[in-house]
XYZ file of C-alpha atoms in Angstrom:
429
model
C -5.799 -13.910 12.356
C -2.625 -15.903 11.822
C 0.280 -15.137 14.157
C 3.888 -14.956 12.912
C 6.646 -14.557 15.475
C 9.847 -12.742 14.569
C 9.592 -13.288 10.802
C 12.749 -12.922 8.727
C 12.913 -9.984 6.326
C 12.821 -12.436 3.441
C 9.304 -13.396 4.610
C 7.972 -9.836 4.666
C 6.799 -9.634 1.027
C 4.656 -12.735 1.463
C 3.314 -11.723 4.887
C 2.433 -8.210 3.697
C 0.673 -9.379 0.527
C -2.809 -7.948 0.070
C -5.690 -10.121 -1.163
C -5.230 -10.433 -4.930
C -8.087 -10.370 -7.420
C -7.924 -11.556 -10.998
C -9.087 -8.422 -12.811
C -8.943 -9.743 -16.374
C -12.619 -10.709 -16.587
C -13.532 -7.729 -14.404
C -11.994 -5.224 -16.823
C -13.831 -6.778 -19.758
C -17.270 -6.606 -18.131
C -16.677 -3.118 -16.709
C -15.365 -1.912 -20.056
C -18.515 -3.151 -21.794
C -20.741 -1.231 -19.385
C -18.708 1.958 -19.809
C -18.881 1.650 -23.595
C -22.657 1.260 -23.467
C -23.076 4.312 -21.235
C -20.827 6.339 -23.531
C -22.884 5.364 -26.564
C -26.432 5.193 -25.191
C -26.370 7.687 -22.299
C -29.387 7.673 -19.981
C -30.897 4.620 -21.694
C -27.929 2.465 -20.656
C -27.890 3.999 -17.165
C -31.533 3.033 -16.618
C -30.972 -0.455 -18.027
C -28.079 -1.174 -15.686
C -29.952 0.305 -12.714
C -32.690 -2.236 -13.397
C -30.189 -5.056 -13.898
C -27.894 -4.442 -10.930
C -29.911 -2.378 -8.431
C -33.360 -3.799 -9.267
C -34.854 -0.311 -9.622
C -36.798 1.313 -12.445
C -35.668 4.914 -12.579
C -37.805 7.565 -14.219
C -36.102 10.851 -13.330
C -32.426 10.287 -12.570
C -31.896 13.502 -10.598
C -33.023 14.037 -7.015
C -35.760 16.707 -6.802
C -36.055 19.589 -4.289
C -39.046 17.800 -2.772
C -36.906 14.730 -2.108
C -34.285 16.874 -0.393
C -36.960 18.425 1.813
C -38.441 15.041 2.685
C -34.998 13.724 3.666
C -34.336 16.691 5.959
C -37.714 16.312 7.641
C -37.347 12.574 8.185
C -33.780 12.427 9.490
C -33.145 11.891 13.188
C -32.233 15.130 14.986
C -29.251 13.544 16.745
C -27.792 12.379 13.440
C -28.289 15.850 11.948
C -26.392 17.342 14.890
C -23.547 14.841 14.451
C -23.281 15.567 10.718
C -23.137 19.305 11.374
C -20.406 18.887 14.009
C -18.339 16.762 11.621
C -18.941 19.319 8.857
C -17.576 22.091 11.052
C -14.394 20.199 11.940
C -13.725 19.144 8.346
C -14.234 22.724 7.148
C -11.804 24.097 9.745
C -9.083 21.627 8.794
C -9.496 22.030 5.026
C -9.819 25.841 5.038
C -6.414 25.930 6.743
C -4.971 24.283 3.614
C -5.740 27.292 1.409
C -2.716 28.800 -0.328
C -2.191 32.290 -1.708
C -0.028 33.278 -4.644
C 3.437 34.566 -3.756
C 5.581 36.294 -6.359
C 9.199 35.111 -6.339
C 11.874 37.158 -8.094
C 14.419 34.537 -9.136
C 16.744 37.272 -10.444
C 16.279 40.988 -11.179
C 13.455 41.460 -13.658
C 12.373 37.781 -13.623
C 9.238 37.119 -11.586
C 7.578 33.723 -11.111
C 4.516 32.694 -9.161
C 2.017 29.888 -8.794
C -1.759 30.283 -8.606
C -4.202 27.652 -7.328
C -7.241 27.398 -9.618
C -10.246 25.200 -8.856
C -11.048 22.290 -11.163
C -14.240 23.543 -12.788
C -16.271 20.306 -12.940
C -15.923 17.458 -10.443
C -17.885 14.266 -9.860
C -18.359 12.655 -6.460
C -19.235 8.979 -6.132
C -20.878 7.935 -2.860
C -21.378 4.194 -2.259
C -24.811 3.243 -1.009
C -24.971 -0.532 -1.081
C -24.542 -2.336 2.222
C -23.683 0.961 3.950
C -24.659 4.454 2.679
C -21.447 6.434 3.203
C -22.915 9.883 3.808
C -19.697 10.806 5.656
C -17.867 10.665 2.332
C -20.020 13.543 1.061
C -18.499 15.708 3.781
C -14.998 14.534 2.931
C -15.381 15.310 -0.785
C -18.020 18.025 -0.974
C -16.480 20.329 1.623
C -13.039 20.700 -0.010
C -14.726 20.974 -3.426
C -16.791 23.911 -2.173
C -13.830 25.556 -0.420
C -11.732 25.191 -3.581
C -14.467 26.911 -5.589
C -15.364 24.161 -8.072
C -18.086 25.615 -10.311
C -19.986 22.388 -10.960
C -20.230 19.511 -8.482
C -22.113 16.374 -9.513
C -22.889 13.613 -7.023
C -23.908 10.068 -7.945
C -25.153 7.500 -5.460
C -27.352 4.396 -5.850
C -30.963 4.397 -4.697
C -32.897 1.605 -3.066
C -35.375 -0.553 -4.989
C -38.045 2.123 -4.520
C -35.858 4.748 -6.194
C -35.101 6.570 -2.939
C -31.724 7.854 -1.773
C -30.875 7.461 1.919
C -32.015 10.647 3.759
C -28.629 11.086 5.483
C -26.952 11.234 2.066
C -29.320 13.960 0.881
C -29.106 15.930 4.137
C -25.293 15.869 4.050
C -25.267 16.934 0.389
C -27.662 19.785 1.100
C -25.655 21.031 4.082
C -22.407 20.948 2.117
C -24.004 22.799 -0.799
C -24.089 20.030 -3.402
C -27.327 20.576 -5.319
C -27.073 18.093 -8.206
C -27.519 14.532 -6.953
C -28.248 11.605 -9.267
C -29.697 8.220 -8.288
C -27.045 6.259 -10.129
C -24.649 3.697 -8.692
C -21.882 1.383 -9.775
C -19.981 1.386 -13.048
C -22.784 3.212 -14.845
C -22.377 6.180 -12.473
C -18.670 6.448 -13.227
C -19.406 6.217 -16.950
C -22.135 8.868 -16.764
C -19.827 11.356 -15.029
C -16.871 10.532 -17.268
C -18.653 10.805 -20.616
C -21.800 12.775 -19.822
C -25.379 11.736 -20.668
C -28.589 13.574 -21.446
C -29.085 14.089 -17.695
C -25.629 13.901 -16.133
C -22.988 16.531 -16.961
C -19.506 15.411 -17.971
C -16.877 16.191 -15.335
C -13.114 16.678 -15.406
C -12.214 14.646 -12.307
C -13.968 11.866 -10.389
C -13.614 11.274 -6.647
C -14.870 8.657 -4.244
C -14.504 5.086 -3.004
C -16.339 2.025 -4.226
C -16.215 -1.724 -4.685
C -13.928 -3.509 -7.137
C -16.256 -2.672 -10.043
C -16.310 1.052 -9.284
C -12.552 1.079 -8.705
C -11.959 -0.687 -12.002
C -14.283 1.755 -13.793
C -12.397 4.731 -12.383
C -9.100 3.295 -13.543
C -10.457 2.612 -17.044
C -11.918 6.110 -17.539
C -8.642 7.506 -16.256
C -6.915 5.831 -19.195
C -9.288 7.675 -21.524
C -8.355 11.067 -20.092
C -10.660 11.654 -17.113
C -8.726 12.415 -13.923
C -9.453 10.462 -10.726
C -8.562 11.118 -7.111
C -6.306 8.069 -6.754
C -6.118 4.346 -7.453
C -7.770 2.553 -4.582
C -8.666 -0.866 -3.328
C -10.267 -2.462 -0.264
C -9.972 -0.636 3.052
C -7.179 -1.564 5.475
C -5.634 -0.683 8.834
C -2.344 -1.507 10.512
C -1.920 -1.182 14.273
C 1.462 -0.851 15.976
C 1.077 -1.806 19.639
C 3.426 -2.254 22.581
C 2.807 -3.343 26.171
C 1.047 -0.022 26.960
C -1.783 -0.606 24.485
C -5.313 -1.491 25.575
C -6.129 -4.843 23.913
C -9.851 -4.065 23.756
C -9.079 -0.825 21.883
C -6.758 -2.611 19.459
C -9.368 -5.275 18.739
C -12.041 -2.637 18.143
C -9.795 -0.808 15.664
C -8.991 -3.997 13.776
C -12.661 -4.902 13.500
C -13.674 -1.382 12.455
C -11.852 -1.941 9.180
C -12.577 -5.660 8.839
C -16.318 -4.929 8.727
C -15.906 -2.836 5.543
C -15.790 -5.885 3.299
C -14.527 -9.456 2.982
C -11.595 -8.241 0.879
C -10.448 -5.761 3.538
C -7.262 -6.497 5.482
C -6.068 -5.662 8.979
C -2.590 -6.029 10.404
C -1.331 -5.989 13.991
C 2.387 -5.441 14.474
C 3.582 -5.705 18.057
C 6.732 -5.778 20.124
C 4.893 -7.275 23.124
C 4.158 -11.028 22.949
C 2.029 -10.825 26.087
C -0.725 -8.793 24.404
C -1.346 -11.155 21.485
C -3.649 -13.598 23.280
C -5.572 -10.736 24.912
C -6.141 -9.031 21.570
C -7.280 -12.319 20.004
C -9.749 -12.879 22.846
C -11.111 -9.351 22.466
C -11.439 -9.755 18.700
C -13.459 -12.942 19.174
C -15.698 -11.405 21.843
C -16.375 -8.186 19.947
C -16.810 -9.956 16.606
C -19.619 -12.058 18.054
C -21.591 -8.870 18.788
C -21.266 -7.271 15.337
C -24.202 -7.231 12.899
C -21.641 -7.503 10.063
C -19.706 -10.312 11.757
C -19.748 -12.590 8.703
C -18.113 -9.902 6.571
C -15.549 -9.067 9.266
C -14.741 -12.731 9.858
C -13.939 -13.242 6.185
C -11.667 -10.179 6.219
C -9.827 -11.572 9.251
C -8.904 -14.622 7.192
C -6.708 -12.291 5.093
C -5.227 -10.656 8.194
C -2.171 -11.251 10.364
C -0.489 -10.580 13.691
C 3.268 -10.038 13.439
C 5.547 -10.112 16.477
C 8.799 -8.213 15.921
C 11.857 -7.574 18.070
C 11.653 -3.788 18.499
C 9.945 -0.587 17.396
C 12.584 0.215 14.782
C 11.966 -3.083 13.001
C 8.218 -2.577 13.358
C 8.400 0.802 11.619
C 10.589 -0.566 8.844
C 8.027 -3.294 8.244
C 5.073 -0.872 8.365
C 6.717 1.590 5.980
C 7.168 -1.341 3.612
C 3.477 -2.183 3.945
C 2.382 1.475 3.478
C -1.047 1.158 5.143
C -4.093 3.257 4.373
C -4.592 3.794 8.119
C -1.846 3.427 10.741
C -2.617 3.423 14.462
C 0.325 3.859 16.843
C -0.740 2.521 20.254
C 2.620 2.916 21.971
C 3.996 4.810 24.952
C 6.194 7.026 22.752
C 3.602 7.518 20.023
C 4.696 11.034 19.016
C 8.354 10.032 18.789
C 7.434 6.907 16.825
C 5.389 9.048 14.427
C 8.588 10.741 13.238
C 9.584 7.432 11.649
C 6.421 7.183 9.542
C 7.285 7.514 5.845
C 4.486 5.624 4.085
C 0.898 5.857 5.364
C -2.368 7.444 4.315
C -3.436 8.757 7.723
C -1.899 8.190 11.177
C -3.657 7.931 14.549
C -1.511 8.437 17.639
C -2.074 7.086 21.142
C -4.650 4.856 22.785
C -7.458 7.383 22.429
C -7.264 8.090 18.693
C -9.506 5.494 17.022
C -9.390 5.262 13.253
C -13.117 5.988 13.167
C -12.390 9.533 14.424
C -10.732 10.265 11.092
C -13.445 8.372 9.234
C -16.101 10.732 10.518
C -15.424 13.851 12.458
C -11.924 14.838 13.629
C -11.407 16.976 10.520
C -8.912 15.001 8.429
C -10.020 13.392 5.177
C -10.917 9.711 5.044
C -10.428 9.272 1.286
C -6.994 7.676 1.374
C -4.599 5.581 -0.741
C -4.899 1.819 -0.209
C -3.139 -1.274 -1.516
C 0.335 0.162 -0.851
C -0.233 3.329 -2.908
C 0.642 5.387 0.187
C 4.253 5.020 -0.951
C 3.524 7.630 -3.626
C 0.011 9.073 -3.096
C -1.521 11.382 -0.517
C -5.089 11.244 0.694
C -7.684 13.662 -0.645
C -7.184 17.256 0.487
C -8.024 20.743 -0.730
C -5.155 20.369 -3.213
C -7.021 17.490 -4.867
C -9.640 19.936 -6.146
C -7.301 22.568 -7.547
C -4.702 22.868 -10.258
C -1.534 24.868 -9.665
C -0.831 27.111 -12.656
C 2.587 28.758 -12.879
C 3.115 32.284 -14.202
C 6.205 34.302 -15.108
C 6.803 37.884 -16.187
C 10.119 39.137 -17.512
C 10.960 42.799 -18.025
C 13.309 43.879 -20.832
C 16.056 44.116 -18.252
C 15.149 40.691 -16.911
C 15.422 39.109 -20.350
C 18.814 40.760 -20.829
C 19.929 39.254 -17.514
C 18.834 35.708 -18.340
C 18.922 35.767 -22.160
C 22.412 34.404 -22.700
C 21.668 31.458 -20.384
C 18.573 30.524 -22.405
C 20.345 30.934 -25.747
C 23.256 28.749 -24.683
C 21.035 25.957 -23.358
C 18.693 25.996 -26.383
C 21.622 25.893 -28.807
C 23.142 22.957 -26.917
C 19.883 21.020 -27.327
C 19.746 21.879 -31.022
C 16.508 23.862 -30.703
C 17.324 26.964 -32.687
C 13.778 28.341 -32.678
C 13.870 28.355 -28.890
C 17.145 30.299 -29.014
C 15.756 32.674 -31.619
C 12.739 33.536 -29.443
C 15.227 35.211 -27.099
C 17.658 36.506 -29.750
C 15.061 38.507 -31.692
C 13.983 40.278 -28.513
C 17.538 41.102 -27.489
C 18.340 42.439 -30.969
C 15.289 44.672 -30.913
C 16.365 46.041 -27.558
C 19.868 46.666 -28.848
C 18.548 48.562 -31.900
C 16.159 50.749 -29.955
């Protein structure tokens, strides 16, 4: 990780730059795959599974027998951990439920808003170098709480056509019954357009590599909703002299191991901790099975020394990290200054991996600076908010002149007349 001491504000844009990919060729190849899936359905899905995942798929959907086999084969300790995480995530997301409240804006004019579940949703669960069964909990649980009628899950299989047992166990425990052995761009296409086997959905959720992300963005242009634009995973750590360097290093590496295009950032007000953190990063990196991946991510990463906490927070709000860890003595007070971040972890004993797995918050978060405008996935992500209004005759009389005046001023006489005819009828009765 490169170290920059007291950088000028004019340097911030360059120092906070994420790794940039040329997506021109990517969009062309992804677009071709999506077009084939749209036109050929299951035939294209099977062809691309053979080409990219080296698997010949007969039945695309996971059978009840496969679910049972996964449950029987999974380690008891892992089952217990998944169930504990499930409980915590359910508690946090159930607390987000809203109930309709009727507001009378003036006598006889009532307005309210009703949350309605999105009927058909698709969940994408990566399964390449790491099967992210935790993401099933993060997406499936709020989908079930929201009341989505149809939940479709796609995840790649191994070369033998088998889905990781932890993925199937988590899906079963959450209540997701329809799981398809499809990965990559073809999975996004299948859920977006529908095939002979895979139902078409209204909104697609879930992380993925640059191909999956590109596919989500392209189907979004054609009218299929997605959870959010996303890119490689990232974390920023704000640390002062009270941090524990070993903890900071562990948090940086926990995101660096996601992929070579991930990025981690350490912002500190304490020059004395920099060398200690670097030593810890080197020592811990040497012990990681995914050290090559993490090492490549560290090449895109930086340590920034700033003069005080206020400047640090200004810089971090400019960066808008997916994950922000505040390892400072006044962590709760510092948190008040957070404006742009996906999820925030306060104090020396709140590792980012707690949110990734089991604390209860959602780990599907905006990356690549999108935290300036996007929230992470929540219960709200799986519902639409429909507004209602009901006016009595008296209510329309109260507000009628206001509507008529505004409609006339905009030159929309039919709008005005929709009120006028009602008021005239009232006057004649």
